[in-house]
CSV table of C-alpha atoms in Angstrom, one decimal:
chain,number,residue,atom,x,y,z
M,1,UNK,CA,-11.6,13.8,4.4
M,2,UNK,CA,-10.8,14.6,7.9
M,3,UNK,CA,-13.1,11.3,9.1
M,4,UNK,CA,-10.9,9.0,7.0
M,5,UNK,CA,-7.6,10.9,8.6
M,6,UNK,CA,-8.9,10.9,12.3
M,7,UNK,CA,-9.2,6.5,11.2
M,8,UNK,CA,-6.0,6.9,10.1
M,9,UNK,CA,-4.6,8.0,13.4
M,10,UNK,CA,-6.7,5.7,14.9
M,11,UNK,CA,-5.3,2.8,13.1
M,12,UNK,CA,-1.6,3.9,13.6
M,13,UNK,CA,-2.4,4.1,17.0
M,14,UNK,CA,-3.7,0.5,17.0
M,15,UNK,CA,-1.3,-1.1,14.9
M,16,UNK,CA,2.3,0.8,16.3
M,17,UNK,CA,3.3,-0.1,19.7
M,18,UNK,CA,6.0,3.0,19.5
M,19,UNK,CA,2.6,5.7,18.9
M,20,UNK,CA,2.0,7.2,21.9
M,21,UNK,CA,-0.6,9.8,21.7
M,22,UNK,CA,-3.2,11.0,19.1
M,23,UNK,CA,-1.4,14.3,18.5
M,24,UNK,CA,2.3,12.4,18.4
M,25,UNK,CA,0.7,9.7,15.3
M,26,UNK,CA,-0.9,13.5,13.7
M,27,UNK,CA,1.7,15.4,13.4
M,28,UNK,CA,4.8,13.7,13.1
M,29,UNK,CA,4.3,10.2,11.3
M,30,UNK,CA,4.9,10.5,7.8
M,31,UNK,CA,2.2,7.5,6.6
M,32,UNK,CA,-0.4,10.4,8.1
M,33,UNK,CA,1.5,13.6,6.1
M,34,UNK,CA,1.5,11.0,2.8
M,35,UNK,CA,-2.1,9.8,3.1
M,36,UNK,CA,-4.1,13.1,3.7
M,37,UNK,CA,-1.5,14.7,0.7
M,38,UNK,CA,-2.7,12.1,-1.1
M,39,UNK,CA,-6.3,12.7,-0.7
M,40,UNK,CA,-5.6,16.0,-1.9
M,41,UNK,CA,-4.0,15.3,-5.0
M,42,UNK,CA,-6.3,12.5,-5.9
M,43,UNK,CA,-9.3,15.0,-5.9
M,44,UNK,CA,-7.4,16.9,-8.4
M,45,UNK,CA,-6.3,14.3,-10.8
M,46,UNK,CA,-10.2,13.1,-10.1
M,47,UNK,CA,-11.3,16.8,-11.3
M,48,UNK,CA,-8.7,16.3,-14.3
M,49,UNK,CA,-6.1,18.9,-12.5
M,50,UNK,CA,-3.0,17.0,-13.2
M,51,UNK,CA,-0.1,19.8,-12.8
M,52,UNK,CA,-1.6,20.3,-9.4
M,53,UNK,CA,-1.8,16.7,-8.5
M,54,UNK,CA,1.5,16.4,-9.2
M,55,UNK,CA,2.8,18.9,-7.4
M,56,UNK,CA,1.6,18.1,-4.2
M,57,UNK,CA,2.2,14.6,-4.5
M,58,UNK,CA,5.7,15.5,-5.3
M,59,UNK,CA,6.0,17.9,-2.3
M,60,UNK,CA,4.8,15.2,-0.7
M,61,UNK,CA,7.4,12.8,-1.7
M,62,UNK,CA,10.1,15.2,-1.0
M,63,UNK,CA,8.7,15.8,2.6
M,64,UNK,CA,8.3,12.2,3.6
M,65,UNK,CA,10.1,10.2,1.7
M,66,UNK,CA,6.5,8.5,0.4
M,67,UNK,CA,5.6,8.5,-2.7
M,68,UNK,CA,2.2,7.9,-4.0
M,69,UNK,CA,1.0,9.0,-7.5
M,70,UNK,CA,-1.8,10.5,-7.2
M,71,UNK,CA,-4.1,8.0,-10.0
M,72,UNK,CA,-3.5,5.4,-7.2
M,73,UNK,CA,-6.4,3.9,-5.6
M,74,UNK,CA,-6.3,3.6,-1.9
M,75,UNK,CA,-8.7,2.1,0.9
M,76,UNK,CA,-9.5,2.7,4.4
M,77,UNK,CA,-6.8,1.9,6.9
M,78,UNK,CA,-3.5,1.7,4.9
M,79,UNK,CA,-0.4,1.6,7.2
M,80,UNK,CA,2.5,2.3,6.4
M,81,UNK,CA,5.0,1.6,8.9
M,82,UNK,CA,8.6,3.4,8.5
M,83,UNK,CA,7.4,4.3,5.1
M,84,UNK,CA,11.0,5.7,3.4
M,85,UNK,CA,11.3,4.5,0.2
M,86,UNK,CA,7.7,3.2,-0.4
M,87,UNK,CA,6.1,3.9,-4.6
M,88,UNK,CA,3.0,3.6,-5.5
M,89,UNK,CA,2.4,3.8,-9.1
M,90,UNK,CA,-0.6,5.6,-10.6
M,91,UNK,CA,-2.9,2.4,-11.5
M,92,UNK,CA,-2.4,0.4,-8.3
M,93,UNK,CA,-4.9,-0.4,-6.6
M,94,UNK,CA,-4.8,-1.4,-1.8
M,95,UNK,CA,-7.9,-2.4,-0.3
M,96,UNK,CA,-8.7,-1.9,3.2
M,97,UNK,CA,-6.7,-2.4,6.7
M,98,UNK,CA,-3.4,-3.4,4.1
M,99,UNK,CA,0.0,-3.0,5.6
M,100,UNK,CA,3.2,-2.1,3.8
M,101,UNK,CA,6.5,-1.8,5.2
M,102,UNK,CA,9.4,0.7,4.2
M,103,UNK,CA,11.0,0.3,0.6
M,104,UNK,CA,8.0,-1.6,-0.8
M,105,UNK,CA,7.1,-0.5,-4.7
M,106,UNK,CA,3.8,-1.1,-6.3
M,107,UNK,CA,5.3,-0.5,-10.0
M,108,UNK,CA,5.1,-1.4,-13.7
M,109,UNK,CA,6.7,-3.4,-16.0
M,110,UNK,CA,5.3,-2.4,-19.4
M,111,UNK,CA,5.0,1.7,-19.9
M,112,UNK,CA,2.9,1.2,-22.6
M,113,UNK,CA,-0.9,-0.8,-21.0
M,114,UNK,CA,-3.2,1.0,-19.6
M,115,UNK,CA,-3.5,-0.8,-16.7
M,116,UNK,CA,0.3,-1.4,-15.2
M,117,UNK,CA,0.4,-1.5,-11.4
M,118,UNK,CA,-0.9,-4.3,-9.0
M,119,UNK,CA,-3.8,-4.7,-7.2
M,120,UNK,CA,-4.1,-5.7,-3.5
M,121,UNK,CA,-6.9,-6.8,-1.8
M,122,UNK,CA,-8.2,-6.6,1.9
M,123,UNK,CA,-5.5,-7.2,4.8
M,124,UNK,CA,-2.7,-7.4,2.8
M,125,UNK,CA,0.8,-7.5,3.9
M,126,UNK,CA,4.1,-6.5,2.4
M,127,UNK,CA,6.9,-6.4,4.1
M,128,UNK,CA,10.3,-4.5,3.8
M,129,UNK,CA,11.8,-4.2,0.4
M,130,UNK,CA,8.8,-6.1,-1.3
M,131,UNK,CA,8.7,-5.4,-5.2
M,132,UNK,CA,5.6,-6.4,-6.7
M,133,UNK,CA,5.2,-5.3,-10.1
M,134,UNK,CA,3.3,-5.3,-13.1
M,135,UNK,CA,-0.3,-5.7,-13.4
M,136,UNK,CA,-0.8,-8.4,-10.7
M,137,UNK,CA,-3.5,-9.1,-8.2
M,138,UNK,CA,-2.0,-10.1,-4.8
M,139,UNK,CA,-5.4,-11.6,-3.2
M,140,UNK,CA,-7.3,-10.9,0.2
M,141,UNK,CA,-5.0,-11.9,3.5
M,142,UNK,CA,-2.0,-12.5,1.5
M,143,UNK,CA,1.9,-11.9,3.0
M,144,UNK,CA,4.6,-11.0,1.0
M,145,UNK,CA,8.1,-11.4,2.4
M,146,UNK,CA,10.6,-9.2,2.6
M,147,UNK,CA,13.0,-8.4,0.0
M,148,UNK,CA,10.8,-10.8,-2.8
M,149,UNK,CA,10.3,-9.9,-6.4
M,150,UNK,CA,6.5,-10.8,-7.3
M,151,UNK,CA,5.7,-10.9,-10.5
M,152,UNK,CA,2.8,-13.1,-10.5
M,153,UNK,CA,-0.6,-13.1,-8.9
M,154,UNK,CA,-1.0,-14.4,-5.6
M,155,UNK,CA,-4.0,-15.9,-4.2
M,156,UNK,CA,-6.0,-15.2,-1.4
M,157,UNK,CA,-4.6,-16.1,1.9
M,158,UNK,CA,-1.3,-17.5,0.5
M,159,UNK,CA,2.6,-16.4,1.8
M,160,UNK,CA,4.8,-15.5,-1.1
M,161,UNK,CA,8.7,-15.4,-0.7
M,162,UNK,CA,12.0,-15.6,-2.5
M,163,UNK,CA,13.4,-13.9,-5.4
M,164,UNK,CA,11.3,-15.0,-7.6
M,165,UNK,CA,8.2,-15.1,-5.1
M,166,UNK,CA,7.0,-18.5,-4.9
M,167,UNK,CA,3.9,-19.7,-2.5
M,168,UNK,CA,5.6,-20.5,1.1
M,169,UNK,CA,2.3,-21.0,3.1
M,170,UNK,CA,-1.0,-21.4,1.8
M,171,UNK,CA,-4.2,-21.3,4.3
M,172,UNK,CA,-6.8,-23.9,3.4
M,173,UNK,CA,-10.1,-22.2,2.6
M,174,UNK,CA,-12.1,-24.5,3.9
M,175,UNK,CA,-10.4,-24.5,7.4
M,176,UNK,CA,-7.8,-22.6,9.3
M,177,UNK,CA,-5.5,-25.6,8.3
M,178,UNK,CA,-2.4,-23.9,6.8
M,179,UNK,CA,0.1,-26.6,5.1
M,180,UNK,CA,3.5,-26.2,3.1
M,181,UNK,CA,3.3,-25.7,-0.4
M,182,UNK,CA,5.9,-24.4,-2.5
M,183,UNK,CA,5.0,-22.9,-5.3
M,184,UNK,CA,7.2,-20.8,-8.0
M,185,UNK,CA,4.4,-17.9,-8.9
């Protein structure tokens, strides 16, 4: 646990031109408190402990404005820049080195499936606002603008904006070539 939240710091540090020391990105940025709370709480809801899970992702939420349920499933590397406002429901998934950006929710649209959150790959970004719900897969290297409603799947590499997202920019996966192709998703 404490590996993964000294390459948390780390990662703040190389990702945040405002971070200025180790022990500033420690103890005062709330992506830090959020992540090693959640840690905690998902080794109780791993061991079945759910009141207590709860409870500390909710003192969490309350402490940094964060909230992550505690069923999540997160990689290595998630930053969380200005995180206000950010949910995470309970069967979303993040992959590695993913950024998110305050106001983002990972939520559901049907209470009912077992599976009801999205799934992000590797280097994902989501910027400000961002609602992506229901049980969606935004692929590896994929941007999401800021402010659009996804509630489609969007592949690897591709740019989706608007309310609703469509595909903006698409990179060609057989070059770096990126060309225009709008898309409604």
């Amino acid at each position: 646990m404490f590996r993964g939240l000294h390459e948390d710091v780390k990662n703040i540090m190389k990702n945040d031109v405002a971070a200025k020391s180790y022990l500033e990105v420690l103890l005062l940025y709330p992506t830090i408190q959020a992540l090693f709370a959640y840690r905690i709480s998902h080794f109780f809801f791993r061991k079945r402990l759910f009141f207590v899970a709860r409870l500390i992702s909710q003192l969490s939420r309350w402490l940094t404005g964060i909230e992550i349920h505690p069923g999540a499933k997160i990689g290595r590397r998630l930053f969380i820049d200005h995180g206000m406002g950010v949910v995470i429901g309970e069967t979303a998934t993040i992959g590695d080195d993913c950024t998110i950006y305050h106001g983002v929710t990972l939520g559901a649209t049907d209470c009912d499936a077992p599976k009801r959150h999205p799934d992000l790959g590797d280097r994902v970004m989501i910027g400000a606002g961002a609602k992506i719900l229901g049980p969606i897969k935004i692929g590896d290297d994929a941007k999401v603008g800021a402010n659009s409603v996804v509630l489609k799947s969007v592949p690897n590499g591709a740019t989706a904006v608007g309310t609703p997202a469509r595909i903006l920019v698409r990179k060609n996966e057989s070059s770096d070539v990126k060309f225009l192709y709008y898309d409604y998703i």
